[in-house]
mmCIF file of C-alpha atoms in Angstrom:
data_model
loop_
_atom_site.group_PDB
_atom_site.id
_atom_site.type_symbol
_atom_site.label_atom_id
_atom_site.label_comp_id
_atom_site.label_asym_id
_atom_site.label_seq_id
_atom_site.Cartn_x
_atom_site.Cartn_y
_atom_site.Cartn_z
ATOM 1 C CA MET A 1 27.473 -6.112 -18.869
ATOM 2 C CA ILE A 2 27.262 -5.547 -15.100
ATOM 3 C CA ALA A 3 26.171 -1.947 -15.666
ATOM 4 C CA MET A 4 23.537 -3.190 -18.145
ATOM 5 C CA ASP A 5 22.178 -5.671 -15.584
ATOM 6 C CA ILE A 6 21.976 -2.984 -12.910
ATOM 7 C CA LEU A 7 20.319 -0.466 -15.219
ATOM 8 C CA SER A 8 17.762 -2.947 -16.537
ATOM 9 C CA ASP A 9 16.937 -3.918 -12.932
ATOM 10 C CA ALA A 10 16.378 -0.248 -12.105
ATOM 11 C CA PHE A 11 14.309 0.307 -15.259
ATOM 12 C CA PHE A 12 11.917 -2.593 -14.645
ATOM 13 C CA ALA A 13 11.617 -1.675 -10.953
ATOM 14 C CA ALA A 14 10.632 1.870 -11.959
ATOM 15 C CA ILE A 15 7.877 0.585 -14.284
ATOM 16 C CA ALA A 16 6.669 -1.823 -11.582
ATOM 17 C CA GLY A 17 6.620 1.019 -9.043
ATOM 18 C CA ILE A 18 4.580 3.283 -11.333
ATOM 19 C CA GLY A 19 2.105 0.532 -12.237
ATOM 20 C CA PHE A 20 1.512 -0.758 -8.724
ATOM 21 C CA GLY A 21 1.351 2.819 -7.492
ATOM 22 C CA ALA A 22 -1.380 3.616 -10.044
ATOM 23 C CA ILE A 23 -3.739 1.128 -8.308
ATOM 24 C CA SER A 24 -3.656 3.337 -5.202
ATOM 25 C CA ASP A 25 -4.402 6.583 -7.072
ATOM 26 C CA PRO A 26 -1.357 8.749 -6.224
ATOM 27 C CA PRO A 27 -1.170 12.440 -7.225
ATOM 28 C CA LEU A 28 0.183 12.774 -10.787
ATOM 29 C CA ARG A 29 3.045 15.011 -9.624
ATOM 30 C CA ALA A 30 4.352 12.135 -7.456
ATOM 31 C CA PHE A 31 4.782 9.552 -10.248
ATOM 32 C CA ARG A 32 8.307 10.504 -11.342
ATOM 33 C CA TYR A 33 9.580 10.419 -7.773
ATOM 34 C CA ILE A 34 7.889 7.059 -7.151
ATOM 35 C CA ALA A 35 9.677 5.715 -10.251
ATOM 36 C CA LEU A 36 12.996 7.175 -9.119
ATOM 37 C CA LEU A 37 12.687 5.762 -5.614
ATOM 38 C CA ALA A 38 11.560 2.330 -6.842
ATOM 39 C CA ALA A 39 14.513 2.192 -9.246
ATOM 40 C CA THR A 40 17.060 3.329 -6.643
ATOM 41 C CA GLY A 41 15.804 1.004 -3.905
ATOM 42 C CA HIS A 42 15.565 -2.076 -6.089
ATOM 43 C CA MET A 43 18.885 -1.377 -7.797
ATOM 44 C CA CYS A 44 20.535 -1.005 -4.417
ATOM 45 C CA ARG A 45 19.088 -4.329 -3.228
ATOM 46 C CA TYR A 46 20.176 -6.023 -6.460
ATOM 47 C CA CYS A 47 23.759 -4.731 -6.128
ATOM 48 C CA LEU A 48 23.998 -5.733 -2.474
ATOM 49 C CA MET A 49 22.773 -9.249 -3.232
ATOM 50 C CA ALA A 50 24.672 -9.805 -6.476
ATOM 51 C CA TYR A 51 27.997 -8.158 -5.686
ATOM 52 C CA ALA A 52 28.293 -7.621 -1.918
ATOM 53 C CA GLY A 53 27.188 -11.028 -0.675
ATOM 54 C CA PHE A 54 24.124 -9.774 1.203
ATOM 55 C CA GLU A 55 21.121 -12.057 1.726
ATOM 56 C CA ILE A 56 17.615 -10.894 0.713
ATOM 57 C CA ALA A 57 16.479 -9.770 4.189
ATOM 58 C CA GLY A 58 19.428 -7.475 4.951
ATOM 59 C CA ALA A 59 19.545 -6.114 1.405
ATOM 60 C CA SER A 60 15.783 -5.389 1.504
ATOM 61 C CA LEU A 61 16.136 -3.514 4.786
ATOM 62 C CA ILE A 62 18.890 -1.294 3.363
ATOM 63 C CA GLY A 63 17.010 -0.771 0.069
ATOM 64 C CA ALA A 64 13.850 0.179 1.980
ATOM 65 C CA PHE A 65 15.796 2.553 4.230
ATOM 66 C CA ILE A 66 17.181 4.353 1.175
ATOM 67 C CA ILE A 67 13.643 4.603 -0.265
ATOM 68 C CA GLY A 68 12.440 6.003 3.078
ATOM 69 C CA LEU A 69 15.206 8.622 3.131
ATOM 70 C CA GLY A 70 14.436 9.565 -0.481
ATOM 71 C CA SER A 71 10.727 9.916 0.265
ATOM 72 C CA ILE A 72 11.419 12.361 3.110
ATOM 73 C CA TRP A 73 13.574 14.401 0.715
ATOM 74 C CA PHE A 74 11.234 14.354 -2.300
ATOM 75 C CA GLY A 75 8.059 14.575 -0.180
ATOM 76 C CA LYS A 76 8.710 18.249 0.449
ATOM 77 C CA LYS A 77 9.131 18.906 -3.281
ATOM 78 C CA VAL A 78 5.705 17.500 -4.166
ATOM 79 C CA TYR A 79 3.939 18.219 -0.853
ATOM 80 C CA SER A 80 3.117 14.567 -0.338
ATOM 81 C CA PRO A 81 3.394 12.444 2.800
ATOM 82 C CA MET A 82 6.257 9.935 2.874
ATOM 83 C CA THR A 83 3.923 6.948 2.585
ATOM 84 C CA VAL A 84 2.512 8.221 -0.746
ATOM 85 C CA LEU A 85 5.998 7.987 -2.240
ATOM 86 C CA TYR A 86 7.500 5.009 -0.467
ATOM 87 C CA ILE A 87 4.663 2.466 -0.439
ATOM 88 C CA PRO A 88 4.450 2.201 -4.275
ATOM 89 C CA ALA A 89 8.263 2.273 -4.435
ATOM 90 C CA LEU A 90 8.486 -0.664 -2.007
ATOM 91 C CA LEU A 91 5.993 -2.848 -3.874
ATOM 92 C CA PRO A 92 8.503 -4.107 -6.502
ATOM 93 C CA MET A 93 10.590 -5.450 -3.607
ATOM 94 C CA ILE A 94 7.798 -7.682 -2.250
ATOM 95 C CA PRO A 95 9.205 -11.226 -2.310
ATOM 96 C CA GLY A 96 6.709 -12.693 -4.758
ATOM 97 C CA LYS A 97 8.761 -15.745 -5.677
ATOM 98 C CA PHE A 98 8.977 -16.849 -2.044
ATOM 99 C CA ALA A 99 5.245 -16.245 -1.576
ATOM 100 C CA TYR A 100 4.545 -18.380 -4.656
ATOM 101 C CA ASN A 101 6.830 -21.179 -3.414
ATOM 102 C CA MET A 102 4.967 -21.022 -0.103
ATOM 103 C CA VAL A 103 1.630 -21.759 -1.807
ATOM 104 C CA PHE A 104 3.155 -24.343 -4.147
ATOM 105 C CA SER A 105 4.891 -26.263 -1.330
ATOM 106 C CA LEU A 106 1.721 -26.202 0.790
ATOM 107 C CA ILE A 107 -0.219 -27.858 -2.016
ATOM 108 C CA MET A 108 2.511 -30.392 -2.647
ATOM 109 C CA PHE A 109 2.717 -31.113 1.097
ATOM 110 C CA LEU A 110 -1.018 -31.819 1.239
ATOM 111 C CA GLN A 111 -0.682 -34.038 -1.818
ATOM 112 C CA SER A 112 2.185 -36.085 -0.385
ATOM 113 C CA ILE A 113 0.902 -36.891 3.104
ATOM 114 C CA ASP A 114 1.324 -40.602 2.393
ATOM 115 C CA HIS A 115 4.956 -40.199 1.220
ATOM 116 C CA PRO A 116 7.139 -39.428 4.273
ATOM 117 C CA VAL A 117 10.262 -38.263 2.382
ATOM 118 C CA GLU A 118 8.412 -35.903 0.048
ATOM 119 C CA LYS A 119 6.184 -34.711 2.870
ATOM 120 C CA VAL A 120 9.174 -33.564 4.953
ATOM 121 C CA LYS A 121 10.796 -31.951 1.894
ATOM 122 C CA TYR A 122 7.704 -29.855 1.113
ATOM 123 C CA MET A 123 7.116 -28.999 4.769
ATOM 124 C CA GLU A 124 10.679 -27.681 5.048
ATOM 125 C CA MET A 125 10.185 -25.765 1.790
ATOM 126 C CA PHE A 126 6.926 -24.278 3.080
ATOM 127 C CA PHE A 127 8.398 -23.044 6.377
ATOM 128 C CA SER A 128 11.606 -21.640 4.904
ATOM 129 C CA ASN A 129 9.703 -19.730 2.195
ATOM 130 C CA THR A 130 7.093 -18.454 4.669
ATOM 131 C CA ILE A 131 9.749 -17.194 7.079
ATOM 132 C CA ILE A 132 11.690 -15.435 4.323
ATOM 133 C CA ALA A 133 8.575 -13.845 2.749
ATOM 134 C CA ALA A 134 7.181 -12.615 6.097
ATOM 135 C CA THR A 135 10.559 -11.312 7.313
ATOM 136 C CA VAL A 136 11.273 -9.446 4.086
ATOM 137 C CA VAL A 137 7.828 -7.749 4.082
ATOM 138 C CA PHE A 138 8.278 -6.734 7.730
ATOM 139 C CA LEU A 139 11.797 -5.395 7.136
ATOM 140 C CA LEU A 140 10.662 -3.473 4.054
ATOM 141 C CA ALA A 141 8.062 -1.621 6.123
ATOM 142 C CA VAL A 142 10.417 -1.054 9.051
ATOM 143 C CA GLY A 143 13.312 0.104 6.838
ATOM 144 C CA ALA A 144 11.183 2.671 5.009
ATOM 145 C CA THR A 145 9.555 3.901 8.231
ATOM 146 C CA LEU A 146 12.858 4.409 10.119
ATOM 147 C CA PRO A 147 13.580 7.858 8.568
ATOM 148 C CA MET A 148 10.199 8.983 9.958
ATOM 149 C CA PHE A 149 11.628 8.470 13.460
ATOM 150 C CA LEU A 150 14.987 10.004 12.585
ATOM 151 C CA PHE A 151 13.448 13.214 11.205
ATOM 152 C CA PRO A 152 10.024 13.410 12.901
ATOM 153 C CA LYS A 153 9.508 17.157 12.444
ATOM 154 C CA ARG A 154 10.183 17.108 8.713
ATOM 155 C CA ALA A 155 8.208 13.869 8.256
ATOM 156 C CA THR A 156 5.053 15.376 9.786
ATOM 157 C CA SER A 157 5.145 18.658 7.878
ATOM 158 C CA LEU A 158 5.816 17.521 4.299
ATOM 159 C CA THR A 159 2.390 18.664 3.108
ATOM 160 C CA ARG A 160 2.721 22.117 4.707
ATOM 161 C CA HIS A 161 3.096 24.863 2.108
ATOM 162 C CA LYS A 162 4.083 27.553 4.607
ATOM 163 C CA GLN A 163 7.789 27.287 5.522
ATOM 164 C CA MET B 1 -16.269 34.109 24.396
ATOM 165 C CA ASP B 2 -15.114 34.759 20.824
ATOM 166 C CA LYS B 3 -18.260 35.503 18.795
ATOM 167 C CA ASN B 4 -16.516 34.665 15.507
ATOM 168 C CA LYS B 5 -15.622 31.212 16.669
ATOM 169 C CA GLU B 6 -17.041 28.412 14.479
ATOM 170 C CA PRO B 7 -19.780 26.430 16.300
ATOM 171 C CA LEU B 8 -18.516 23.403 18.202
ATOM 172 C CA VAL B 9 -21.116 21.005 16.780
ATOM 173 C CA GLU B 10 -20.445 21.965 13.153
ATOM 174 C CA VAL B 11 -16.682 21.687 13.552
ATOM 175 C CA GLY B 12 -17.209 18.335 15.294
ATOM 176 C CA GLU B 13 -19.407 17.048 12.478
ATOM 177 C CA PHE B 14 -16.875 18.096 9.869
ATOM 178 C CA ILE B 15 -13.931 16.529 11.706
ATOM 179 C CA ALA B 16 -15.893 13.275 12.155
ATOM 180 C CA GLU B 17 -16.525 13.122 8.404
ATOM 181 C CA TYR B 18 -12.946 14.123 7.542
ATOM 182 C CA THR B 19 -11.402 11.592 9.923
ATOM 183 C CA SER B 20 -13.599 8.676 8.855
ATOM 184 C CA HIS B 21 -12.889 9.442 5.177
ATOM 185 C CA MET B 22 -9.139 9.483 5.811
ATOM 186 C CA MET B 23 -9.269 6.181 7.704
ATOM 187 C CA GLY B 24 -11.462 4.674 4.978
ATOM 188 C CA CYS B 25 -9.090 5.484 2.150
ATOM 189 C CA GLY B 26 -6.093 3.774 3.699
ATOM 190 C CA ILE B 27 -4.043 6.344 5.563
ATOM 191 C CA HIS B 28 -2.007 5.207 8.554
ATOM 192 C CA THR B 29 -3.576 5.986 11.920
ATOM 193 C CA SER B 30 -1.078 8.452 13.381
ATOM 194 C CA ARG B 31 -1.366 10.736 10.325
ATOM 195 C CA VAL B 32 -5.177 10.667 10.512
ATOM 196 C CA ILE B 33 -5.134 11.605 14.198
ATOM 197 C CA ARG B 34 -2.493 14.302 13.697
ATOM 198 C CA SER B 35 -4.335 15.938 10.805
ATOM 199 C CA SER B 36 -7.710 15.882 12.604
ATOM 200 C CA LYS B 37 -6.260 17.354 15.787
ATOM 201 C CA ARG B 38 -4.597 20.077 13.700
ATOM 202 C CA ILE B 39 -7.983 21.131 12.310
ATOM 203 C CA ALA B 40 -9.541 21.131 15.797
ATOM 204 C CA GLU B 41 -6.649 23.251 17.055
ATOM 205 C CA ALA B 42 -7.104 25.697 14.166
ATOM 206 C CA TYR B 43 -10.608 26.428 15.544
ATOM 207 C CA SER B 44 -9.293 26.620 19.133
ATOM 208 C CA TYR B 45 -10.815 23.330 20.258
ATOM 209 C CA HIS B 46 -9.189 20.306 21.867
ATOM 210 C CA MET B 47 -9.813 16.875 20.465
ATOM 211 C CA HIS B 48 -9.484 13.340 21.811
ATOM 212 C CA ILE B 49 -9.999 10.382 19.551
ATOM 213 C CA SER B 50 -10.074 6.569 19.611
ATOM 214 C CA VAL B 51 -9.738 4.830 16.276
ATOM 215 C CA PHE B 52 -10.800 1.285 15.504
ATOM 216 C CA GLN B 53 -10.962 -0.573 12.207
ATOM 217 C CA LYS B 54 -14.696 -0.063 11.524
ATOM 218 C CA SER B 55 -15.568 2.977 13.644
ATOM 219 C CA LEU B 56 -14.080 5.879 15.538
ATOM 220 C CA ILE B 57 -15.043 7.853 18.630
ATOM 221 C CA LEU B 58 -14.126 11.488 19.047
ATOM 222 C CA THR B 59 -14.702 14.206 21.597
ATOM 223 C CA LEU B 60 -14.294 17.888 20.818
ATOM 224 C CA HIS B 61 -13.844 20.159 23.805
ATOM 225 C CA ASP B 62 -14.188 23.906 24.185
ATOM 226 C CA SER B 63 -12.099 24.870 27.193
ATOM 227 C CA GLU B 64 -13.710 28.355 27.423
ATOM 228 C CA THR B 65 -17.358 27.287 27.649
ATOM 229 C CA LYS B 66 -16.656 23.759 28.992
ATOM 230 C CA GLU B 67 -18.832 22.343 26.211
ATOM 231 C CA TYR B 68 -18.206 18.915 24.719
ATOM 232 C CA HIS B 69 -19.251 17.379 21.420
ATOM 233 C CA ASN B 70 -19.073 13.593 21.067
ATOM 234 C CA ALA B 71 -19.401 11.531 17.926
ATOM 235 C CA VAL B 72 -19.194 7.851 17.039
ATOM 236 C CA VAL B 73 -18.757 7.405 13.299
ATOM 237 C CA ASP B 74 -18.636 4.383 11.012
ATOM 238 C CA ILE B 75 -15.549 4.216 8.826
ATOM 239 C CA PRO B 76 -16.624 3.689 5.192
ATOM 240 C CA ALA B 77 -14.894 1.092 3.018
ATOM 241 C CA LEU B 78 -13.346 3.287 0.315
ATOM 242 C CA PRO B 79 -10.789 2.517 -2.378
ATOM 243 C CA ILE B 80 -7.238 3.380 -1.358
ATOM 244 C CA SER B 81 -6.317 6.872 -2.504
ATOM 245 C CA PHE B 82 -2.916 8.452 -2.083
ATOM 246 C CA GLU B 83 -4.274 11.575 -3.759
ATOM 247 C CA HIS B 84 -6.734 12.025 -0.868
ATOM 248 C CA ASN B 85 -3.923 11.225 1.554
ATOM 249 C CA SER B 86 -1.799 14.084 0.195
ATOM 250 C CA GLU B 87 -4.532 16.625 -0.364
ATOM 251 C CA LEU B 88 -6.454 16.088 2.875
ATOM 252 C CA SER B 89 -3.256 16.232 4.871
ATOM 253 C CA ALA B 90 -2.267 19.466 3.089
ATOM 254 C CA LEU B 91 -5.777 20.814 3.781
ATOM 255 C CA SER B 92 -5.263 20.372 7.519
ATOM 256 C CA TRP B 93 -2.052 22.434 7.342
ATOM 257 C CA GLU B 94 -3.779 25.093 5.230
ATOM 258 C CA THR B 95 -6.592 25.326 7.777
ATOM 259 C CA TYR B 96 -4.067 25.631 10.570
ATOM 260 C CA ASP B 97 -1.803 28.186 8.874
ATOM 261 C CA GLU B 98 -4.395 30.342 7.137
ATOM 262 C CA ARG B 99 -7.286 29.979 9.619
ATOM 263 C CA LEU B 100 -9.796 29.014 6.912
ATOM 264 C CA SER B 101 -13.451 29.489 7.769
ATOM 265 C CA LEU B 102 -15.444 26.283 8.201
ATOM 266 C CA LYS B 103 -17.377 27.117 5.013
ATOM 267 C CA ALA B 104 -14.178 27.469 2.976
ATOM 268 C CA LEU B 105 -12.796 24.295 4.533
ATOM 269 C CA ARG B 106 -15.931 22.341 3.610
ATOM 270 C CA GLU B 107 -15.768 23.639 0.030
ATOM 271 C CA LYS B 108 -12.133 22.630 -0.369
ATOM 272 C CA TYR B 109 -12.817 19.243 1.212
ATOM 273 C CA GLY B 110 -15.752 18.682 -1.154
ATOM 274 C CA LYS B 111 -13.564 19.505 -4.158
ATOM 275 C CA ILE B 112 -10.845 17.090 -3.047
ATOM 276 C CA ILE B 113 -13.133 14.107 -2.521
ATOM 277 C CA ALA B 114 -15.090 14.802 -5.721
ATOM 278 C CA ALA B 115 -11.946 14.990 -7.909
ATOM 279 C CA PRO B 116 -11.842 12.169 -10.480
ATOM 280 C CA SER B 117 -9.354 9.369 -9.932
ATOM 281 C CA ILE B 118 -7.115 7.846 -12.634
ATOM 282 C CA HIS B 119 -9.151 6.224 -15.445
ATOM 283 C CA PRO B 120 -9.558 2.446 -14.838
ATOM 284 C CA LEU B 121 -8.372 1.569 -18.365
ATOM 285 C CA PHE B 122 -5.179 3.567 -17.876
ATOM 286 C CA VAL B 123 -4.659 1.831 -14.518
ATOM 287 C CA LEU B 124 -5.229 -1.520 -16.253
ATOM 288 C CA LEU B 125 -2.472 -0.828 -18.778
ATOM 289 C CA LEU B 126 -0.022 0.509 -16.205
ATOM 290 C CA VAL B 127 -0.566 -2.481 -13.915
ATOM 291 C CA GLY B 128 -0.134 -4.833 -16.892
ATOM 292 C CA PHE B 129 3.266 -3.305 -17.635
ATOM 293 C CA ALA B 130 4.149 -3.288 -13.932
ATOM 294 C CA ASN B 131 3.441 -6.982 -13.478
ATOM 295 C CA ALA B 132 5.286 -7.800 -16.701
ATOM 296 C CA SER B 133 8.285 -5.855 -15.338
ATOM 297 C CA PHE B 134 7.974 -7.851 -12.145
ATOM 298 C CA CYS B 135 8.277 -11.009 -14.222
ATOM 299 C CA ARG B 136 11.507 -9.674 -15.770
ATOM 300 C CA LEU B 137 12.851 -8.761 -12.321
ATOM 301 C CA PHE B 138 12.278 -12.343 -11.173
ATOM 302 C CA GLY B 139 14.242 -13.671 -14.130
ATOM 303 C CA GLY B 140 11.396 -14.458 -16.523
ATOM 304 C CA ASP B 141 12.127 -14.439 -20.268
ATOM 305 C CA TRP B 142 10.282 -12.321 -22.861
ATOM 306 C CA ILE B 143 7.631 -14.985 -23.610
ATOM 307 C CA SER B 144 6.750 -15.228 -19.906
ATOM 308 C CA THR B 145 6.725 -11.428 -19.685
ATOM 309 C CA GLY B 146 4.195 -11.209 -22.531
ATOM 310 C CA ILE B 147 2.028 -13.917 -20.975
ATOM 311 C CA VAL B 148 2.122 -12.204 -17.568
ATOM 312 C CA PHE B 149 1.129 -8.908 -19.214
ATOM 313 C CA SER B 150 -1.976 -10.416 -20.800
ATOM 314 C CA SER B 151 -2.830 -12.481 -17.682
ATOM 315 C CA THR B 152 -2.678 -9.338 -15.566
ATOM 316 C CA LEU B 153 -4.979 -7.507 -17.970
ATOM 317 C CA ALA B 154 -7.488 -10.379 -17.749
ATOM 318 C CA GLY B 155 -7.283 -10.705 -13.951
ATOM 319 C CA LEU B 156 -7.420 -6.986 -13.183
ATOM 320 C CA TYR B 157 -10.178 -6.286 -15.709
ATOM 321 C CA LEU B 158 -12.259 -8.985 -14.028
ATOM 322 C CA LYS B 159 -11.501 -7.497 -10.616
ATOM 323 C CA GLN B 160 -12.519 -4.004 -11.754
ATOM 324 C CA ARG B 161 -15.797 -5.330 -13.205
ATOM 325 C CA MET B 162 -16.677 -7.632 -10.303
ATOM 326 C CA SER B 163 -15.767 -5.298 -7.415
ATOM 327 C CA VAL B 164 -19.113 -3.510 -7.660
ATOM 328 C CA HIS B 165 -21.311 -6.595 -7.420
ATOM 329 C CA LEU B 166 -19.413 -9.310 -5.567
ATOM 330 C CA ASN B 167 -17.925 -9.892 -2.139
ATOM 331 C CA HIS B 168 -14.365 -8.573 -1.795
ATOM 332 C CA TYR B 169 -12.849 -11.954 -0.929
ATOM 333 C CA LEU B 170 -14.595 -13.761 -3.776
ATOM 334 C CA VAL B 171 -13.311 -11.112 -6.176
ATOM 335 C CA PHE B 172 -9.735 -11.754 -5.042
ATOM 336 C CA ILE B 173 -10.100 -15.539 -5.335
ATOM 337 C CA LEU B 174 -11.602 -15.337 -8.818
ATOM 338 C CA SER B 175 -9.131 -12.735 -10.094
ATOM 339 C CA ALA B 176 -6.166 -14.751 -8.801
ATOM 340 C CA PHE B 177 -7.593 -17.896 -10.360
ATOM 341 C CA ILE B 178 -8.198 -16.302 -13.757
ATOM 342 C CA ALA B 179 -4.845 -14.493 -13.848
ATOM 343 C CA SER B 180 -2.897 -17.626 -12.898
ATOM 344 C CA LEU B 181 -4.968 -19.801 -15.243
ATOM 345 C CA CYS B 182 -4.108 -17.461 -18.133
ATOM 346 C CA ALA B 183 -0.450 -17.532 -17.039
ATOM 347 C CA SER B 184 -0.509 -21.337 -17.047
ATOM 348 C CA THR B 185 -0.621 -21.157 -20.867
ATOM 349 C CA SER B 186 3.145 -20.600 -20.488
ATOM 350 C CA LEU B 187 3.400 -24.360 -19.816
ATOM 351 C CA ILE B 188 2.719 -24.949 -23.509
ATOM 352 C CA PHE B 189 5.881 -23.055 -24.437
ATOM 353 C CA ASP B 190 9.501 -23.713 -23.583
ATOM 354 C CA THR B 191 9.730 -20.796 -21.168
ATOM 355 C CA THR B 192 10.124 -19.818 -17.493
ATOM 356 C CA SER B 193 6.583 -20.918 -16.668
ATOM 357 C CA ASP B 194 6.982 -21.052 -12.870
ATOM 358 C CA THR B 195 8.079 -17.406 -12.871
ATOM 359 C CA ALA B 196 5.098 -16.506 -15.072
ATOM 360 C CA LEU B 197 2.709 -18.301 -12.696
ATOM 361 C CA ALA B 198 4.319 -16.781 -9.611
ATOM 362 C CA THR B 199 4.170 -13.208 -10.870
ATOM 363 C CA SER B 200 0.760 -13.337 -12.548
ATOM 364 C CA VAL B 201 -1.114 -12.811 -9.238
ATOM 365 C CA LEU B 202 1.235 -10.313 -7.624
ATOM 366 C CA PHE B 203 -0.796 -7.276 -8.743
ATOM 367 C CA LEU B 204 -3.368 -8.397 -6.159
ATOM 368 C CA VAL B 205 -0.981 -8.278 -3.176
ATOM 369 C CA PRO B 206 -2.460 -5.764 -0.697
ATOM 370 C CA GLY B 207 0.796 -3.873 -0.200
ATOM 371 C CA VAL B 208 -0.778 -0.713 1.237
ATOM 372 C CA PRO B 209 -2.591 -2.333 4.226
ATOM 373 C CA LEU B 210 0.425 -4.600 4.808
ATOM 374 C CA ILE B 211 2.817 -1.674 5.115
ATOM 375 C CA ASN B 212 0.298 0.586 6.901
ATOM 376 C CA GLY B 213 -0.307 -2.240 9.387
ATOM 377 C CA VAL B 214 3.385 -2.468 10.240
ATOM 378 C CA ILE B 215 3.649 1.358 10.498
ATOM 379 C CA ASP B 216 0.643 1.450 12.863
ATOM 380 C CA ILE B 217 2.134 -1.253 15.085
ATOM 381 C CA VAL B 218 5.551 0.400 15.157
ATOM 382 C CA GLU B 219 3.912 3.722 16.093
ATOM 383 C CA GLY B 220 1.896 2.157 18.924
ATOM 384 C CA HIS B 221 -1.518 1.921 17.240
ATOM 385 C CA THR B 222 -1.453 -1.813 17.741
ATOM 386 C CA LEU B 223 -5.198 -2.450 17.424
ATOM 387 C CA THR B 224 -5.623 -0.793 14.044
ATOM 388 C CA GLY B 225 -2.254 -2.165 12.921
ATOM 389 C CA PHE B 226 -3.239 -5.751 13.642
ATOM 390 C CA ALA B 227 -6.685 -5.180 12.158
ATOM 391 C CA ARG B 228 -5.097 -3.982 8.911
ATOM 392 C CA LEU B 229 -2.630 -6.880 8.893
ATOM 393 C CA THR B 230 -5.474 -9.341 9.504
ATOM 394 C CA GLN B 231 -7.425 -7.873 6.583
ATOM 395 C CA ALA B 232 -4.334 -8.029 4.374
ATOM 396 C CA SER B 233 -3.616 -11.629 5.476
ATOM 397 C CA LEU B 234 -7.159 -12.669 4.565
ATOM 398 C CA LEU B 235 -6.705 -11.173 1.106
ATOM 399 C CA ILE B 236 -3.363 -12.995 0.741
ATOM 400 C CA VAL B 237 -5.122 -16.240 1.709
ATOM 401 C CA CYS B 238 -7.693 -15.503 -1.030
ATOM 402 C CA ILE B 239 -4.901 -14.957 -3.578
ATOM 403 C CA ALA B 240 -3.337 -18.235 -2.424
ATOM 404 C CA ILE B 241 -6.666 -20.068 -2.867
ATOM 405 C CA GLY B 242 -7.027 -18.718 -6.427
ATOM 406 C CA LEU B 243 -3.423 -19.582 -7.303
ATOM 407 C CA ALA B 244 -3.684 -22.988 -5.602
ATOM 408 C CA SER B 245 -6.777 -23.835 -7.673
ATOM 409 C CA THR B 246 -4.745 -23.301 -10.846
ATOM 410 C CA LEU B 247 -1.759 -25.205 -9.452
ATOM 411 C CA PHE B 248 -4.010 -28.182 -8.656
ATOM 412 C CA LEU B 249 -5.013 -28.256 -12.306
ATOM 413 C CA VAL B 250 -1.509 -27.953 -13.747
ATOM 414 C CA LYS B 251 0.778 -29.298 -11.008
ATOM 415 C CA ASP B 252 1.792 -32.395 -12.947
ATOM 416 C CA SER B 253 3.334 -30.195 -15.632
ATOM 417 C CA LEU B 254 5.242 -28.173 -13.012
ATOM 418 C CA ILE B 255 7.053 -30.929 -11.073
#
């Protein structure tokens, strides 16, 4: 059952990665690696959160770092820059639920200005969701970019055909 | 002086066009600068460049003749293209390694930017499946997943049709409103309707400028980084306005 949960998480992340990647017109040869990276990164985050007690921010950072490392490895195979592979792969990890709760609590806060208890509840909900959503997006970008600083020479010559 | 050397002005004009195209199609700043400088170096020129969000300034310098070529170029608003990112970056390496003539370089560049992108209908389907998968990842059931799929098709189709005629921000507000309004049909059923509503607008999230913005800031290109993040934030505000409009209509069913 656990294996099924992990595999289905990876499967849906791969489809999400391919679909969101398609909006940004990636080269066709990059699609399978985008799917692979999206699946690995999301699966890793899921396992860390569900079985290792990690919270979403730390797990996202590690998942993004793995995607970044993978993109530096696969980038050379398809002669594509790291960002072409890792940006679509990161998109399924964007904290959409927190972003939605942010908007929802803002509306409810504005609607309950005359009710002190509800007002405070929705304000707290708004700030906690905003902080989580913003931190996760920032850590996703930083985590995936870190390998670029660890292997600068390889990262800047992925599209070079001459060895 | 090398008589076979490509003329400074022509190389400068090409690099200005190449650089502005790369910036326009959503490539992070350090890569754009690196690739442009590589082309200048391939023709034995030195290049200095300042990049802003809407324009760029570059100077090409011939150290033998002490000649300079300056250009200030507007950056066009182009759709994001990872294909151009890969191919134009590879073209700079090819120019550097194989010393392509300027004529050959222009031909290859022309071919790359004229290549057709993925068909919009195919993109529509893929994004529909992607957003539906997103719904599953957030714990939505199969009914919600189906509703999110059709909402995404409606919202993205509208976005594709309106992008040509309408202001960018209006397009985002309307698409988010329509997608979330379609997703609000989930309230009729006994299903995970809040997940369906939350995920229905996520295909609009400007992930590329968000991540490029952070990369630019981390790499020291703070101005362009913040400019990209500001643009992305404005689009997120537009998505929030569209989603909020739907939530105002259906909030009583959600509490």
